[in-house]
Amino acid sequence: MNTRNPLPDAKKAYGISLARDHILNITEALLDPLIMVFALWGVGIYAEGGLTPPYIVLSLILFFLTFPSSNKVTDPTFKTIRSTLFTWIVLATLIVAFGVTTRYITLFPNHAVLTWLWLTPVCQIIAMFVLRQIAPKLIKMQGPTKRAIIAGMNNQGLAFAEKLSNNEYSSVEFLGFFDDRESDRSDSDPKFSILGKLSDLAEYANSHDVNVIYLSLPMASQPRILKLLDDLKDTTASLYFVPDMFMTDLIQGRMDQVDGIPVVAVRESPFTGFDGLIKRLGDIVFAIVILILISPVLIGVAIAVKLSSPGPVIFKQRRYGLDGKEIRVYKFRSMRTTEDGAKVTQATKDDTRITKVGAFIRKTSLDELPQFFNVLQGRMSIVGPRPHAVAHNELYRKLIKGYMIRHKVKPGITGWAQVNGLRGETETVEKMKLRIDYDIEYLRHWSTKLDTYIIFKTVWVVFFKGDGAY
């Protein structure tokens, strides 16, 4: 889990990377979109002797769907190949499905479509490995290496230093730390030097041509920070604050402005502005398509539930939704009882309350299918933290620090915790805390790509693994 990583990758404020070369970032952002477009153009010229309007239109759609591409130049080789193939399979499947449904695919020769489908990922992978070879030259084009120091040898400072030192594609040379405490304390690291006290930093920066200074001092050190900032007024070095993630536990941390006044987001929903619109539109489209496809299954399960035992077909249970507001969530009834009071007992293995039909639909997650109607209502999302019973929320919010952060977004039919083996019963506080850790990790790293991955992995977990739920 990335929650164990003290400095996980995050969205870059204003698209600027401080630790890597800007030209390299721009090249990476353009690489996949341009490769897809050039591969399509090459196939069009080869198959039809030139670029016809359908190829031009499709190339524009491809570019805007994939720009900017993710940074993969520093990833391990296997991860790069896996990520490239997965992204391409998902994108190609959606485009081909749309083309077949609308019959626009008939505008392209069959052999051209097939050639493009295998040629594009091959070209992407080759281009990425070529970029890795020329990356050092792109970094040199940016200018001389920047010399950097960190003020504050603490947990987040050490984590940041590791990132700077281990990034072979960085244009930053890390020189060492400045700190007022002794170097033999428990959180020091012998790999990194303490160059002096904070009072020595300004003089050192001027005499050693330091370009960048990262301030990694705890929030409680405000007087020291103000004194240091005052000392550094006589240097030309760029200054950056490294947020204390161990104190603030940043969720979607980023810079913003309120009427020209800069503010830092410490905890925010990932679904604001355009991202929120994309998330909602995706939920609506997916929910409508899925409900149409599974309508025979819904009817069959409803009949089976009705015949299996007395009681309603649909069980409505109170849950907490967005911002902790109470909502009603739909499920096919899988038990002989319908508990929804101040105390709700979680289902356990061989639970006598579960009917025979209920055991099957719980194991295959068919009992969750009515929640696609909750998605259309706007109460839930397809992907997000799974909603817990209100009684469980009231219990665990007192036992697990940060439990309610998961309600910064709408609850989901499936989630990051569920595809990582945390389906079904959470019989201990430790197991529930692990589920919450995964939920918060999802909030930190949300992207449409991550949602798509979770959806595909959910299908795999339910139909090929089927463990954890009963």
Short mmCIF file of N, CA and C in Angstrom, two decimals, residues 4-82:
data_model
loop_
_atom_site.label_atom_id
_atom_site.label_comp_id
_atom_site.label_asym_id
_atom_site.label_seq_id
_atom_site.Cartn_x
_atom_site.Cartn_y
_atom_site.Cartn_z
N ARG A 4 1.95 3.39 3.23
CA ARG A 4 3.17 3.19 4.00
C ARG A 4 4.31 4.04 3.45
N ASN A 5 4.11 4.63 2.31
CA ASN A 5 5.11 5.49 1.71
C ASN A 5 4.90 6.91 2.24
N PRO A 6 5.85 7.50 2.95
CA PRO A 6 5.61 8.80 3.56
C PRO A 6 5.48 9.92 2.55
N LEU A 7 5.88 9.70 1.32
CA LEU A 7 5.76 10.76 0.34
C LEU A 7 5.27 10.19 -0.98
N PRO A 8 4.00 9.77 -1.10
CA PRO A 8 3.49 9.17 -2.32
C PRO A 8 3.41 10.20 -3.43
N ASP A 9 3.42 9.70 -4.68
CA ASP A 9 3.25 10.60 -5.81
C ASP A 9 1.90 11.27 -5.73
N ALA A 10 1.83 12.53 -6.09
CA ALA A 10 0.58 13.28 -6.03
C ALA A 10 0.48 14.17 -7.25
N LYS A 11 -0.68 14.80 -7.42
CA LYS A 11 -0.84 15.73 -8.52
C LYS A 11 0.08 16.92 -8.30
N LYS A 12 0.69 17.41 -9.34
CA LYS A 12 1.61 18.53 -9.23
C LYS A 12 0.84 19.84 -9.32
N ALA A 13 1.09 20.73 -8.39
CA ALA A 13 0.42 22.02 -8.41
C ALA A 13 0.82 22.78 -9.67
N TYR A 14 -0.20 23.23 -10.41
CA TYR A 14 0.00 23.99 -11.64
C TYR A 14 0.85 23.25 -12.67
N GLY A 15 0.94 21.92 -12.57
CA GLY A 15 1.66 21.15 -13.56
C GLY A 15 3.17 21.29 -13.47
N ILE A 16 3.70 21.79 -12.35
CA ILE A 16 5.14 22.01 -12.22
C ILE A 16 5.76 20.91 -11.37
N SER A 17 6.83 20.31 -11.86
CA SER A 17 7.57 19.33 -11.08
C SER A 17 8.86 19.97 -10.59
N LEU A 18 9.08 19.96 -9.29
CA LEU A 18 10.25 20.62 -8.74
C LEU A 18 11.49 19.75 -8.82
N ALA A 19 11.29 18.43 -8.77
CA ALA A 19 12.43 17.52 -8.67
C ALA A 19 12.83 16.94 -10.01
N ARG A 20 12.13 17.27 -11.07
CA ARG A 20 12.45 16.69 -12.37
C ARG A 20 12.47 17.77 -13.42
N ASP A 21 13.08 17.45 -14.53
CA ASP A 21 13.26 18.41 -15.60
C ASP A 21 11.94 18.75 -16.27
N HIS A 22 11.70 20.04 -16.51
CA HIS A 22 10.43 20.45 -17.11
C HIS A 22 10.29 19.94 -18.54
N ILE A 23 11.37 19.97 -19.31
CA ILE A 23 11.30 19.49 -20.69
C ILE A 23 10.96 18.00 -20.70
N LEU A 24 11.53 17.24 -19.77
CA LEU A 24 11.22 15.81 -19.68
C LEU A 24 9.75 15.60 -19.33
N ASN A 25 9.22 16.41 -18.42
CA ASN A 25 7.80 16.31 -18.07
C ASN A 25 6.90 16.57 -19.27
N ILE A 26 7.22 17.62 -20.02
CA ILE A 26 6.41 17.96 -21.19
C ILE A 26 6.49 16.85 -22.24
N THR A 27 7.68 16.31 -22.43
CA THR A 27 7.84 15.22 -23.40
C THR A 27 7.02 14.01 -23.00
N GLU A 28 7.06 13.66 -21.70
CA GLU A 28 6.26 12.52 -21.23
C GLU A 28 4.77 12.78 -21.42
N ALA A 29 4.33 14.00 -21.13
CA ALA A 29 2.90 14.32 -21.24
C ALA A 29 2.40 14.18 -22.67
N LEU A 30 3.28 14.45 -23.63
CA LEU A 30 2.89 14.40 -25.05
C LEU A 30 3.14 13.04 -25.68
N LEU A 31 3.96 12.22 -25.06
CA LEU A 31 4.45 11.02 -25.72
C LEU A 31 3.33 10.07 -26.14
N ASP A 32 2.53 9.58 -25.21
CA ASP A 32 1.48 8.61 -25.53
C ASP A 32 0.45 9.18 -26.50
N PRO A 33 -0.08 10.41 -26.26
CA PRO A 33 -1.05 10.95 -27.24
C PRO A 33 -0.49 11.05 -28.64
N LEU A 34 0.74 11.52 -28.78
CA LEU A 34 1.32 11.68 -30.12
C LEU A 34 1.61 10.33 -30.78
N ILE A 35 2.07 9.36 -29.99
CA ILE A 35 2.34 8.03 -30.54
C ILE A 35 1.05 7.41 -31.07
N MET A 36 -0.06 7.55 -30.31
CA MET A 36 -1.35 7.02 -30.77
C MET A 36 -1.78 7.68 -32.07
N VAL A 37 -1.61 9.00 -32.13
CA VAL A 37 -2.01 9.75 -33.34
C VAL A 37 -1.14 9.36 -34.52
N PHE A 38 0.19 9.32 -34.32
CA PHE A 38 1.09 9.00 -35.43
C PHE A 38 0.89 7.57 -35.91
N ALA A 39 0.62 6.63 -34.98
CA ALA A 39 0.35 5.25 -35.38
C ALA A 39 -0.91 5.19 -36.23
N LEU A 40 -1.95 5.93 -35.83
CA LEU A 40 -3.19 5.97 -36.61
C LEU A 40 -2.96 6.58 -37.98
N TRP A 41 -2.21 7.66 -38.04
CA TRP A 41 -1.91 8.29 -39.33
C TRP A 41 -1.12 7.33 -40.23
N GLY A 42 -0.13 6.66 -39.64
CA GLY A 42 0.66 5.72 -40.43
C GLY A 42 -0.20 4.61 -41.01
N VAL A 43 -1.12 4.07 -40.19
CA VAL A 43 -2.02 3.03 -40.68
C VAL A 43 -2.92 3.57 -41.77
N GLY A 44 -3.43 4.81 -41.57
CA GLY A 44 -4.32 5.41 -42.58
C GLY A 44 -3.62 5.61 -43.90
N ILE A 45 -2.40 6.12 -43.87
CA ILE A 45 -1.64 6.34 -45.10
C ILE A 45 -1.33 5.02 -45.79
N TYR A 46 -0.98 4.00 -44.98
CA TYR A 46 -0.65 2.70 -45.55
C TYR A 46 -1.89 2.01 -46.14
N ALA A 47 -3.03 2.11 -45.44
CA ALA A 47 -4.22 1.38 -45.87
C ALA A 47 -4.99 2.09 -46.98
N GLU A 48 -4.98 3.42 -46.97
CA GLU A 48 -5.84 4.15 -47.91
C GLU A 48 -5.09 5.16 -48.75
N GLY A 49 -3.78 5.21 -48.61
CA GLY A 49 -2.99 6.10 -49.45
C GLY A 49 -2.98 7.54 -49.00
N GLY A 50 -3.63 7.84 -47.90
CA GLY A 50 -3.67 9.21 -47.39
C GLY A 50 -4.58 9.31 -46.19
N LEU A 51 -4.62 10.48 -45.59
CA LEU A 51 -5.45 10.69 -44.40
C LEU A 51 -6.83 11.20 -44.80
N THR A 52 -7.82 10.38 -44.58
CA THR A 52 -9.20 10.77 -44.85
C THR A 52 -9.79 11.43 -43.60
N PRO A 53 -10.92 12.16 -43.73
CA PRO A 53 -11.52 12.85 -42.57
C PRO A 53 -11.76 11.96 -41.35
N PRO A 54 -12.23 10.69 -41.52
CA PRO A 54 -12.42 9.87 -40.31
C PRO A 54 -11.15 9.69 -39.49
N TYR A 55 -10.00 9.57 -40.15
CA TYR A 55 -8.75 9.41 -39.42
C TYR A 55 -8.38 10.69 -38.68
N ILE A 56 -8.63 11.84 -39.29
CA ILE A 56 -8.33 13.12 -38.65
C ILE A 56 -9.19 13.31 -37.40
N VAL A 57 -10.50 13.02 -37.53
CA VAL A 57 -11.42 13.18 -36.41
C VAL A 57 -11.04 12.25 -35.26
N LEU A 58 -10.76 10.98 -35.58
CA LEU A 58 -10.40 10.02 -34.55
C LEU A 58 -9.09 10.39 -33.87
N SER A 59 -8.14 10.93 -34.64
CA SER A 59 -6.86 11.32 -34.04
C SER A 59 -7.04 12.46 -33.05
N LEU A 60 -7.92 13.41 -33.38
CA LEU A 60 -8.19 14.51 -32.44
C LEU A 60 -8.85 13.99 -31.16
N ILE A 61 -9.80 13.06 -31.32
CA ILE A 61 -10.46 12.47 -30.14
C ILE A 61 -9.43 11.75 -29.28
N LEU A 62 -8.55 10.97 -29.90
CA LEU A 62 -7.53 10.23 -29.16
C LEU A 62 -6.61 11.16 -28.38
N PHE A 63 -6.20 12.23 -29.04
CA PHE A 63 -5.26 13.15 -28.38
C PHE A 63 -5.88 13.77 -27.14
N PHE A 64 -7.12 14.25 -27.25
CA PHE A 64 -7.74 14.93 -26.11
C PHE A 64 -8.16 13.96 -25.02
N LEU A 65 -8.36 12.69 -25.38
CA LEU A 65 -8.69 11.70 -24.36
C LEU A 65 -7.47 11.28 -23.54
N THR A 66 -6.28 11.37 -24.13
CA THR A 66 -5.09 10.82 -23.49
C THR A 66 -4.08 11.87 -23.04
N PHE A 67 -4.30 13.14 -23.39
CA PHE A 67 -3.35 14.19 -22.97
C PHE A 67 -3.79 14.78 -21.63
N PRO A 68 -2.88 14.96 -20.67
CA PRO A 68 -1.48 14.53 -20.70
C PRO A 68 -1.35 13.09 -20.24
N SER A 69 -0.35 12.39 -20.77
CA SER A 69 -0.13 11.02 -20.33
C SER A 69 0.64 11.02 -19.01
N SER A 70 0.60 9.91 -18.30
CA SER A 70 1.22 9.83 -16.98
C SER A 70 2.73 9.69 -17.11
N ASN A 71 3.42 10.01 -16.01
CA ASN A 71 4.88 9.87 -15.96
C ASN A 71 5.25 8.42 -15.70
N LYS A 72 5.92 7.80 -16.67
CA LYS A 72 6.30 6.40 -16.51
C LYS A 72 7.79 6.17 -16.68
N VAL A 73 8.55 7.21 -16.94
CA VAL A 73 9.96 7.02 -17.28
C VAL A 73 10.75 6.49 -16.08
N THR A 74 10.29 6.77 -14.86
CA THR A 74 11.00 6.30 -13.67
C THR A 74 10.45 5.00 -13.12
N ASP A 75 9.37 4.48 -13.72
CA ASP A 75 8.76 3.24 -13.22
C ASP A 75 9.59 2.02 -13.62
N PRO A 76 9.48 0.92 -12.86
CA PRO A 76 10.14 -0.33 -13.27
C PRO A 76 9.63 -0.79 -14.64
N THR A 77 10.45 -1.56 -15.34
CA THR A 77 10.13 -1.97 -16.71
C THR A 77 8.81 -2.71 -16.78
N PHE A 78 8.61 -3.70 -15.90
CA PHE A 78 7.38 -4.49 -15.95
C PHE A 78 6.16 -3.62 -15.68
N LYS A 79 6.27 -2.71 -14.72
CA LYS A 79 5.16 -1.82 -14.41
C LYS A 79 4.83 -0.93 -15.60
N THR A 80 5.86 -0.45 -16.30
CA THR A 80 5.64 0.41 -17.47
C THR A 80 4.88 -0.35 -18.56
N ILE A 81 5.31 -1.57 -18.84
CA ILE A 81 4.65 -2.37 -19.88
C ILE A 81 3.22 -2.69 -19.47
N ARG A 82 3.03 -3.11 -18.22
CA ARG A 82 1.69 -3.46 -17.73
C ARG A 82 0.76 -2.26 -17.79
#
